[in-house]
Tab-separated table of N, CA, C and O and ligand atoms in Angstrom:
chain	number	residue	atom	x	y	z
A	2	UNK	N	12.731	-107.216	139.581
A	2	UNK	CA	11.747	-107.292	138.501
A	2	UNK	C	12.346	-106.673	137.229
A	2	UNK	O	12.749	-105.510	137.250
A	3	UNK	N	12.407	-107.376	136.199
A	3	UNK	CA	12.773	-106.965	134.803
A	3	UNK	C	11.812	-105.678	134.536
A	3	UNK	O	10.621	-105.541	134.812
A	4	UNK	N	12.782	-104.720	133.865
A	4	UNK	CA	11.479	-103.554	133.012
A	4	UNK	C	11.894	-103.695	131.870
A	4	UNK	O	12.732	-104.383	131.286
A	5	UNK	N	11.000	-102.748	131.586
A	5	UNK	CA	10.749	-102.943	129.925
A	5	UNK	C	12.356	-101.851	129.413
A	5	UNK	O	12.887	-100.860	129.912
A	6	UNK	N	12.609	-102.601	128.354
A	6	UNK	CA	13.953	-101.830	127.747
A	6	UNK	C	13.108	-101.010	126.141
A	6	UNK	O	12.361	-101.484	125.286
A	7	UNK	N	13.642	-99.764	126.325
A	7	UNK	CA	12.543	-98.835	125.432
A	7	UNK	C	13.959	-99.435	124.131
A	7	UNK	O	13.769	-98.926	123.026
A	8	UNK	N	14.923	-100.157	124.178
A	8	UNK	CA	15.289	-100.423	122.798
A	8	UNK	C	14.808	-101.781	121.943
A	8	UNK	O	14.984	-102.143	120.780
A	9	UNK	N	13.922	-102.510	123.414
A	9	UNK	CA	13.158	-103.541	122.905
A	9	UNK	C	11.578	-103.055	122.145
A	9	UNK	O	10.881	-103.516	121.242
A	10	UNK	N	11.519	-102.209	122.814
A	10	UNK	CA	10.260	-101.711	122.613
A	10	UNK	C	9.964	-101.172	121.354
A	10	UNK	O	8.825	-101.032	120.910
A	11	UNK	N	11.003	-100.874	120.787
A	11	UNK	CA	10.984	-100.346	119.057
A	11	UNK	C	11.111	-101.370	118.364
A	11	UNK	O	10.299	-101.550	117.455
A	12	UNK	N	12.167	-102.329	118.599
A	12	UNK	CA	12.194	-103.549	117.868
A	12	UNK	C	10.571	-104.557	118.300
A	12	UNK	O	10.025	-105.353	117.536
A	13	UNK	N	10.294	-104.338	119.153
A	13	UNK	CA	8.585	-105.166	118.922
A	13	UNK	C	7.859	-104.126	118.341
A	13	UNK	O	7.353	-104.650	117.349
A	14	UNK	N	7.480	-102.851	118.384
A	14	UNK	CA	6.822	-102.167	117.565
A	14	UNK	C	6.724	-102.567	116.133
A	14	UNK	O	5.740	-102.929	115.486
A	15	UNK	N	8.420	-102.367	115.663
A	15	UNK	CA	8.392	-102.361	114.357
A	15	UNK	C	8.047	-103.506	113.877
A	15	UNK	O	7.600	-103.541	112.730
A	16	UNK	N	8.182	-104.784	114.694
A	16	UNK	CA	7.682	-106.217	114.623
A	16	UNK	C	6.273	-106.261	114.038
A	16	UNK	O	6.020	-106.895	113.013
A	17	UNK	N	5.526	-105.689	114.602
A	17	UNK	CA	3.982	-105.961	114.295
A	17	UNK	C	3.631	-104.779	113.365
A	17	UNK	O	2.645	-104.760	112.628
A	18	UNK	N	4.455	-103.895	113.470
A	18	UNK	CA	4.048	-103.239	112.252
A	18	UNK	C	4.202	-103.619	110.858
A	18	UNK	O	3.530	-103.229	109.903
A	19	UNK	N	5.339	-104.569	110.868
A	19	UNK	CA	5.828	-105.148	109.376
A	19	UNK	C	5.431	-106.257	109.131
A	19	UNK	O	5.704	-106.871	108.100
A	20	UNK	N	4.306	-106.912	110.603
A	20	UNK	CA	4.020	-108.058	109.891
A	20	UNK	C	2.123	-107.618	109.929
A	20	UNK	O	1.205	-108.429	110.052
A	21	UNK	N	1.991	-105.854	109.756
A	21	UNK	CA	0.827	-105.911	109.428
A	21	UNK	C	-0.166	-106.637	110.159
A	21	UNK	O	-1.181	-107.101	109.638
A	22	UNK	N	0.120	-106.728	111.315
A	22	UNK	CA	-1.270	-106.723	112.152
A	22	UNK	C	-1.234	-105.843	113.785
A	22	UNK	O	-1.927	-105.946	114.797
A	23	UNK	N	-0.123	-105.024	113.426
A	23	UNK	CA	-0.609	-103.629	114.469
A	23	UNK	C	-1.966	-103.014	115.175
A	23	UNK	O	-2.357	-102.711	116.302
A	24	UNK	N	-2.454	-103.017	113.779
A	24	UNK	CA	-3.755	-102.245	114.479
A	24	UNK	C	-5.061	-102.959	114.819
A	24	UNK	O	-6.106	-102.448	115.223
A	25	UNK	N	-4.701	-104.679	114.491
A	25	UNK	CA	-5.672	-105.591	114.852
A	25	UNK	C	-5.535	-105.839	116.279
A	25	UNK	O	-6.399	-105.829	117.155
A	26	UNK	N	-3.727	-106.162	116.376
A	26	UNK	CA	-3.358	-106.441	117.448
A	26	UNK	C	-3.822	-105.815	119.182
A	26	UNK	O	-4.163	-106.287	120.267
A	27	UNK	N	-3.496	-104.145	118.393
A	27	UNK	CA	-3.698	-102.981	119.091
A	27	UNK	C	-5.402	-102.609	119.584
A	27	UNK	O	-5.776	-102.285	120.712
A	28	UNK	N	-6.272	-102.785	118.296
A	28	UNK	CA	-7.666	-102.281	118.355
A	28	UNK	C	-8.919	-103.134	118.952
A	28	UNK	O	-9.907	-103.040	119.680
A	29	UNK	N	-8.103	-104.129	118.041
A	29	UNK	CA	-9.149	-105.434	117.929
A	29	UNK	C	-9.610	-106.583	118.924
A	29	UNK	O	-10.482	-106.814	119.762
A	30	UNK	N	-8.277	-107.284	118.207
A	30	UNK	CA	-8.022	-108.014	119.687
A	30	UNK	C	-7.687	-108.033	121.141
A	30	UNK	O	-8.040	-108.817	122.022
A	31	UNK	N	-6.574	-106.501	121.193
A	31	UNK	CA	-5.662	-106.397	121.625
A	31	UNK	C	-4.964	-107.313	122.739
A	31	UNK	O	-4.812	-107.261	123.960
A	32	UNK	N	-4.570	-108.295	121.554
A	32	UNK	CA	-3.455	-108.747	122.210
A	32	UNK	C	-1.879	-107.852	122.254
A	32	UNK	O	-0.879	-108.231	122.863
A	33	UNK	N	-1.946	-107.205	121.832
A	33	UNK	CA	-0.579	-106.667	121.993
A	33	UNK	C	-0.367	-106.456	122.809
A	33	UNK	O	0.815	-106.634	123.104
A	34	UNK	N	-1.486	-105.788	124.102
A	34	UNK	CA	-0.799	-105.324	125.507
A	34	UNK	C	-0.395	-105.477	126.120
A	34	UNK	O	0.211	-104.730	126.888
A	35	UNK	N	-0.613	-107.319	126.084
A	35	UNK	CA	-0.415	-107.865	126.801
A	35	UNK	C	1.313	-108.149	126.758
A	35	UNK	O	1.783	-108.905	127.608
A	36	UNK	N	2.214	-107.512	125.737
A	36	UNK	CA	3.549	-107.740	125.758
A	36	UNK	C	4.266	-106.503	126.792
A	36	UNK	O	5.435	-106.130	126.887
A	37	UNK	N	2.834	-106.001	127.605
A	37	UNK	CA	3.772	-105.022	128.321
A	37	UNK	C	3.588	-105.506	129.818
A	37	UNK	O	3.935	-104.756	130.730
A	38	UNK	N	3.061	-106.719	130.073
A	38	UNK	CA	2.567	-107.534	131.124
A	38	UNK	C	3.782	-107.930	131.341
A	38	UNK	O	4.481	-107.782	130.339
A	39	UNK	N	4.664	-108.645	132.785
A	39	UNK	CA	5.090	-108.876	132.969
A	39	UNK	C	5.208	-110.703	132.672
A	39	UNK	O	6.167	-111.473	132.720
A	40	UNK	N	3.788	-110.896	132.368
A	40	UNK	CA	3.503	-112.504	132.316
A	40	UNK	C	4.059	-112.849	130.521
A	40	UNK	O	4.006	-113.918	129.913
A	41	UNK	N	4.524	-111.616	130.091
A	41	UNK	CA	5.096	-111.952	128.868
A	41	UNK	C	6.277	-113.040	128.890
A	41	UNK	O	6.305	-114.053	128.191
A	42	UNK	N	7.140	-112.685	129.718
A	42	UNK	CA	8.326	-112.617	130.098
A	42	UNK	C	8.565	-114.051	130.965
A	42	UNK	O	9.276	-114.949	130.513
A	43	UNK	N	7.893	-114.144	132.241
A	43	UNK	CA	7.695	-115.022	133.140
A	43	UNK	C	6.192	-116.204	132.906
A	43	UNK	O	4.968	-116.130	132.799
A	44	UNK	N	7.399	-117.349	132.927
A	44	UNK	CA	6.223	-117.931	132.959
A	44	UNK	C	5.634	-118.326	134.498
A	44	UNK	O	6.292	-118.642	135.490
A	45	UNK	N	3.754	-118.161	134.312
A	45	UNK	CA	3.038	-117.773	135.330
A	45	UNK	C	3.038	-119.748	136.211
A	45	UNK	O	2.244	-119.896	137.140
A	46	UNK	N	3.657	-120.614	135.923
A	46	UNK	CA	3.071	-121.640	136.445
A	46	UNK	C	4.416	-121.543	137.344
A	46	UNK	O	4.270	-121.284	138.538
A	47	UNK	N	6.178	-121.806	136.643
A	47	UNK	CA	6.925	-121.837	137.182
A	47	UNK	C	7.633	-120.194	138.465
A	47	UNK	O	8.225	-120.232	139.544
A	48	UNK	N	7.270	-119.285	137.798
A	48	UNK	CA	7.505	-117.926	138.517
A	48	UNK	C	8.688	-118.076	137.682
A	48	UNK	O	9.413	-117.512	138.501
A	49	UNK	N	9.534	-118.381	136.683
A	49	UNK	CA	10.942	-118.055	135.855
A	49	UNK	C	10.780	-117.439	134.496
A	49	UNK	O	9.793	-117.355	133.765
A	50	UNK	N	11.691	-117.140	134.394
A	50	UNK	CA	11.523	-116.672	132.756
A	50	UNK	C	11.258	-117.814	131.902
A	50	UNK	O	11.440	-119.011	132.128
A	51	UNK	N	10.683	-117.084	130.635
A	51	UNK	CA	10.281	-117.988	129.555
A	51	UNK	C	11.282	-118.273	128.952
A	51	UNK	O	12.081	-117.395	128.627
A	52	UNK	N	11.496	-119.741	128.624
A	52	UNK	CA	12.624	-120.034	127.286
A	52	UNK	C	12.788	-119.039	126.144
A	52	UNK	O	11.877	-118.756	125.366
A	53	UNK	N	14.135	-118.482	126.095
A	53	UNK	CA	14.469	-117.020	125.741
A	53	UNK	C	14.991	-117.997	123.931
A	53	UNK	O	15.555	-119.085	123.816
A	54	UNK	N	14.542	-117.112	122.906
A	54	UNK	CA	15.435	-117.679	121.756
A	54	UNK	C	16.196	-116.503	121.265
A	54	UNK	O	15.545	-115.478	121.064
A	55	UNK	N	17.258	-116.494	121.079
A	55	UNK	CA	17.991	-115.100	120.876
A	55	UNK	C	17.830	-114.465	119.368
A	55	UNK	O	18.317	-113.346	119.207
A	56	UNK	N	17.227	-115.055	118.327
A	56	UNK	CA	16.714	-114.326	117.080
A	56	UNK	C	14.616	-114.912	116.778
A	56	UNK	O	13.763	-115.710	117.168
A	57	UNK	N	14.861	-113.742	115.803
A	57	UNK	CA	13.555	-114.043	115.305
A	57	UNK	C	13.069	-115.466	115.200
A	57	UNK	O	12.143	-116.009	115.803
A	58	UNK	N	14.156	-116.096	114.021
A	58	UNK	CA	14.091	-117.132	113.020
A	58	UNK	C	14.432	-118.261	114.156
A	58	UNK	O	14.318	-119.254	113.438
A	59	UNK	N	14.725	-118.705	115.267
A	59	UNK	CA	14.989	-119.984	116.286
A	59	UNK	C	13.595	-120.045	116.096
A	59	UNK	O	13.048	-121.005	115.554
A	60	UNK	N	12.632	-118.439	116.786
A	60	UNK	CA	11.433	-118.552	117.722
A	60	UNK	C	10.637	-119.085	116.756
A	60	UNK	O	9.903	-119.895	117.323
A	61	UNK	N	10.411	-119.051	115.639
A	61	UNK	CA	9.649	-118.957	114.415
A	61	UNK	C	9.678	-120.579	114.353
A	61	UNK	O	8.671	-121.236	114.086
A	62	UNK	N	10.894	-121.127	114.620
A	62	UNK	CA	10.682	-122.790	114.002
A	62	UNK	C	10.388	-123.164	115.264
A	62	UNK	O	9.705	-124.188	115.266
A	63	UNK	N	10.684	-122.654	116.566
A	63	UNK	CA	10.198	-123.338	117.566
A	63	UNK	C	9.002	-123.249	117.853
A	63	UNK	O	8.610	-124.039	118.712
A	64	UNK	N	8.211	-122.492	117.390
A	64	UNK	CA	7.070	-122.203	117.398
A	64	UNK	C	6.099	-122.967	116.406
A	64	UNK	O	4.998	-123.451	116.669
A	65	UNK	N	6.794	-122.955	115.176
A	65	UNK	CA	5.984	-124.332	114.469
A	65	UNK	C	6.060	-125.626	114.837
A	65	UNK	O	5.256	-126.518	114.567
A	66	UNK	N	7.077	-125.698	115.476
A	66	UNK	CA	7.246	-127.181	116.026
A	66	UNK	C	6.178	-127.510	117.037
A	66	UNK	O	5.421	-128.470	117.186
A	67	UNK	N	6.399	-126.275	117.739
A	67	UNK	CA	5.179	-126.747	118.754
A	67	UNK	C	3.769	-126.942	118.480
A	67	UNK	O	2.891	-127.683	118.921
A	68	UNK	N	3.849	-126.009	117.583
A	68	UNK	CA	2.196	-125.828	116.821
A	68	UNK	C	1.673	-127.360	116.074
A	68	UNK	O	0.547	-127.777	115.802
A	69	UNK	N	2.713	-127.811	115.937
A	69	UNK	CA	2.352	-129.381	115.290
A	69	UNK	C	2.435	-130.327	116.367
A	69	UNK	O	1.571	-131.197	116.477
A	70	UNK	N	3.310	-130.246	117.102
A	70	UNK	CA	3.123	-131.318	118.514
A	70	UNK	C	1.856	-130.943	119.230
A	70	UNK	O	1.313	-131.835	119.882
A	71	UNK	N	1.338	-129.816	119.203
A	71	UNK	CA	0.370	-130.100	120.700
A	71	UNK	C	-0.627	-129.821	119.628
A	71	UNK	O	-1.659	-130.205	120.178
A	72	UNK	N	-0.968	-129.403	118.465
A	72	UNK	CA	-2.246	-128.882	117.605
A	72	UNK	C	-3.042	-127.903	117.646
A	72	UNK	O	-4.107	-127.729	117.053
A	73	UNK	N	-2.368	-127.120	118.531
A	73	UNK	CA	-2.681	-125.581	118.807
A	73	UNK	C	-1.419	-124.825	118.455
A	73	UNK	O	-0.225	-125.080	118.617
A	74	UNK	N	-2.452	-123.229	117.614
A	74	UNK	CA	-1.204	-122.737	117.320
A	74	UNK	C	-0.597	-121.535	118.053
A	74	UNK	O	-1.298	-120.722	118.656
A	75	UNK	N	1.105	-121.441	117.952
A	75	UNK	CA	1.580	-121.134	118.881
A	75	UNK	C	2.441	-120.324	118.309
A	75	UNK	O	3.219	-120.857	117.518
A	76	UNK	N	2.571	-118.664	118.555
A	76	UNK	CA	3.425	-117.978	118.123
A	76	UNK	C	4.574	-117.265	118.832
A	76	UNK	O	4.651	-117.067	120.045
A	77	UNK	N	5.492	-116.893	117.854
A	77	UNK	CA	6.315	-115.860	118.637
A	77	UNK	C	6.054	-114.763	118.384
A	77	UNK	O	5.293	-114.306	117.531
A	78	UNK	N	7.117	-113.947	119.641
A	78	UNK	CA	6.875	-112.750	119.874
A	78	UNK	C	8.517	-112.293	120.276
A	78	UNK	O	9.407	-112.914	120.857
A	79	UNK	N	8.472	-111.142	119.781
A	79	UNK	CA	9.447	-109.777	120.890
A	79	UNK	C	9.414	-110.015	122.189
A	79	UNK	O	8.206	-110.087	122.414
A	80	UNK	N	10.062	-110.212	123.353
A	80	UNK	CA	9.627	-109.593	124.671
A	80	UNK	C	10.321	-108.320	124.972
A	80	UNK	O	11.469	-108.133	124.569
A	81	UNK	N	9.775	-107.576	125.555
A	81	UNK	CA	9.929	-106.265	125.788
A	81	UNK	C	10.974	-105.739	126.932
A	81	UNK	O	11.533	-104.654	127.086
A	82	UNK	N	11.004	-107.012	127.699
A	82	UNK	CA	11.338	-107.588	128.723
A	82	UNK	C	13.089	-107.763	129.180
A	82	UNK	O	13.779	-107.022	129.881
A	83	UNK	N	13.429	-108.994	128.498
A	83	UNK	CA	15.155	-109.367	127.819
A	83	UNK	C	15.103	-109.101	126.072
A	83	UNK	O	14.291	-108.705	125.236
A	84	UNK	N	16.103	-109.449	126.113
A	84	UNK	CA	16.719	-108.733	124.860
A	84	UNK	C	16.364	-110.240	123.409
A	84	UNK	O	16.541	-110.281	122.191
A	85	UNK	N	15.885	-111.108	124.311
A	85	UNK	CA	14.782	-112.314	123.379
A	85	UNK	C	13.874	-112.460	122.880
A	85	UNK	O	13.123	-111.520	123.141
A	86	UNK	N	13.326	-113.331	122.080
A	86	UNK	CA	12.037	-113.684	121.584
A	86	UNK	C	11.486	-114.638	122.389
A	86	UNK	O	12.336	-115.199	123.080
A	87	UNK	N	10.023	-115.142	122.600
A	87	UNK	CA	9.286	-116.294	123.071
A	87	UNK	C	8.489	-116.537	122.976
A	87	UNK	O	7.711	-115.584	122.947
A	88	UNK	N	7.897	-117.804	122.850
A	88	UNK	CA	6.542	-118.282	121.851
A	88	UNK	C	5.515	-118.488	122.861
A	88	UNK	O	5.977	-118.578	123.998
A	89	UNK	N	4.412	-118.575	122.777
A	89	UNK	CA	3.606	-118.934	123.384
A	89	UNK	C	2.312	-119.202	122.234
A	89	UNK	O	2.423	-119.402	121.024
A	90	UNK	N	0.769	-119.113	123.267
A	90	UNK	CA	-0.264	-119.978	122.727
A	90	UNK	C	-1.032	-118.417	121.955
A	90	UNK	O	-0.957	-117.190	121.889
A	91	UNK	N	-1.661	-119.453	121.562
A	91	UNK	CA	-2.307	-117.857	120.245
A	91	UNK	C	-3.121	-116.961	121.424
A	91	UNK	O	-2.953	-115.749	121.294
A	92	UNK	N	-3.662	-117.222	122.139
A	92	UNK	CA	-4.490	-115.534	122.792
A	92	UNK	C	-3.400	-114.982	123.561
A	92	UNK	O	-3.735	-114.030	124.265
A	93	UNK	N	-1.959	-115.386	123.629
A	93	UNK	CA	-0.694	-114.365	124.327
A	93	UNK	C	-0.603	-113.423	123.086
A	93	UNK	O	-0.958	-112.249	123.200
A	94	UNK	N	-0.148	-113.899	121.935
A	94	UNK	CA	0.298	-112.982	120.762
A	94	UNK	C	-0.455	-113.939	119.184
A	94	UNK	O	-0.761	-115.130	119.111
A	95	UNK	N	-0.541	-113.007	118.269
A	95	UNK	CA	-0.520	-113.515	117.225
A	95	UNK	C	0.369	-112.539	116.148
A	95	UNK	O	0.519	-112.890	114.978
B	17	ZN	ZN1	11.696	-112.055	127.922
């Protein structure tokens, strides 16, 4: 089982802190917690990891891409997990 790498864990911190929705993420919604779930990481249908993008900026266009193919929107994220990013559907992350 993958754990969490505490040098990922600063780089997603500082993630949502700079894009200013930390404390929505954290309070509100909290979706954020869910990046300490293992289902971040793995996807729950196949039991494998999620398609890993190795910078911000891949996950970001792959993520709009998808957001226009299926019409739901779909963001990236940090995983906490590997040393990647991975997108998923808006109630995983926003
Ligand atoms: Zn991962």
């Amino acid at each position: 089982m993958p754990r969490i790498k505490l040098k990922n864990l600063w780089i997603w911190l500082w993630d949502q802190i700079k894009r200013g929705t930390a404390f929505r993420n954290f309070f509100i919604t909290r979706n954020a917690w869910g990046a300490f779930s293992i289902n971040s990481h793995i996807n729950q249908t196949s039991g494998k990891p999620k398609i890993m993008y190795n910078t911000k900026e891949t996950a970001r266009k792959s993520a709009e891409k998808m957001s226009l193919k299926h019409g739901k929107h779909f963001s990236y994220y940090k995983c906490l997990f590997c040393d990647g990013y991975h997108i998923g559907k808006n109630r995983d992350n926003k």
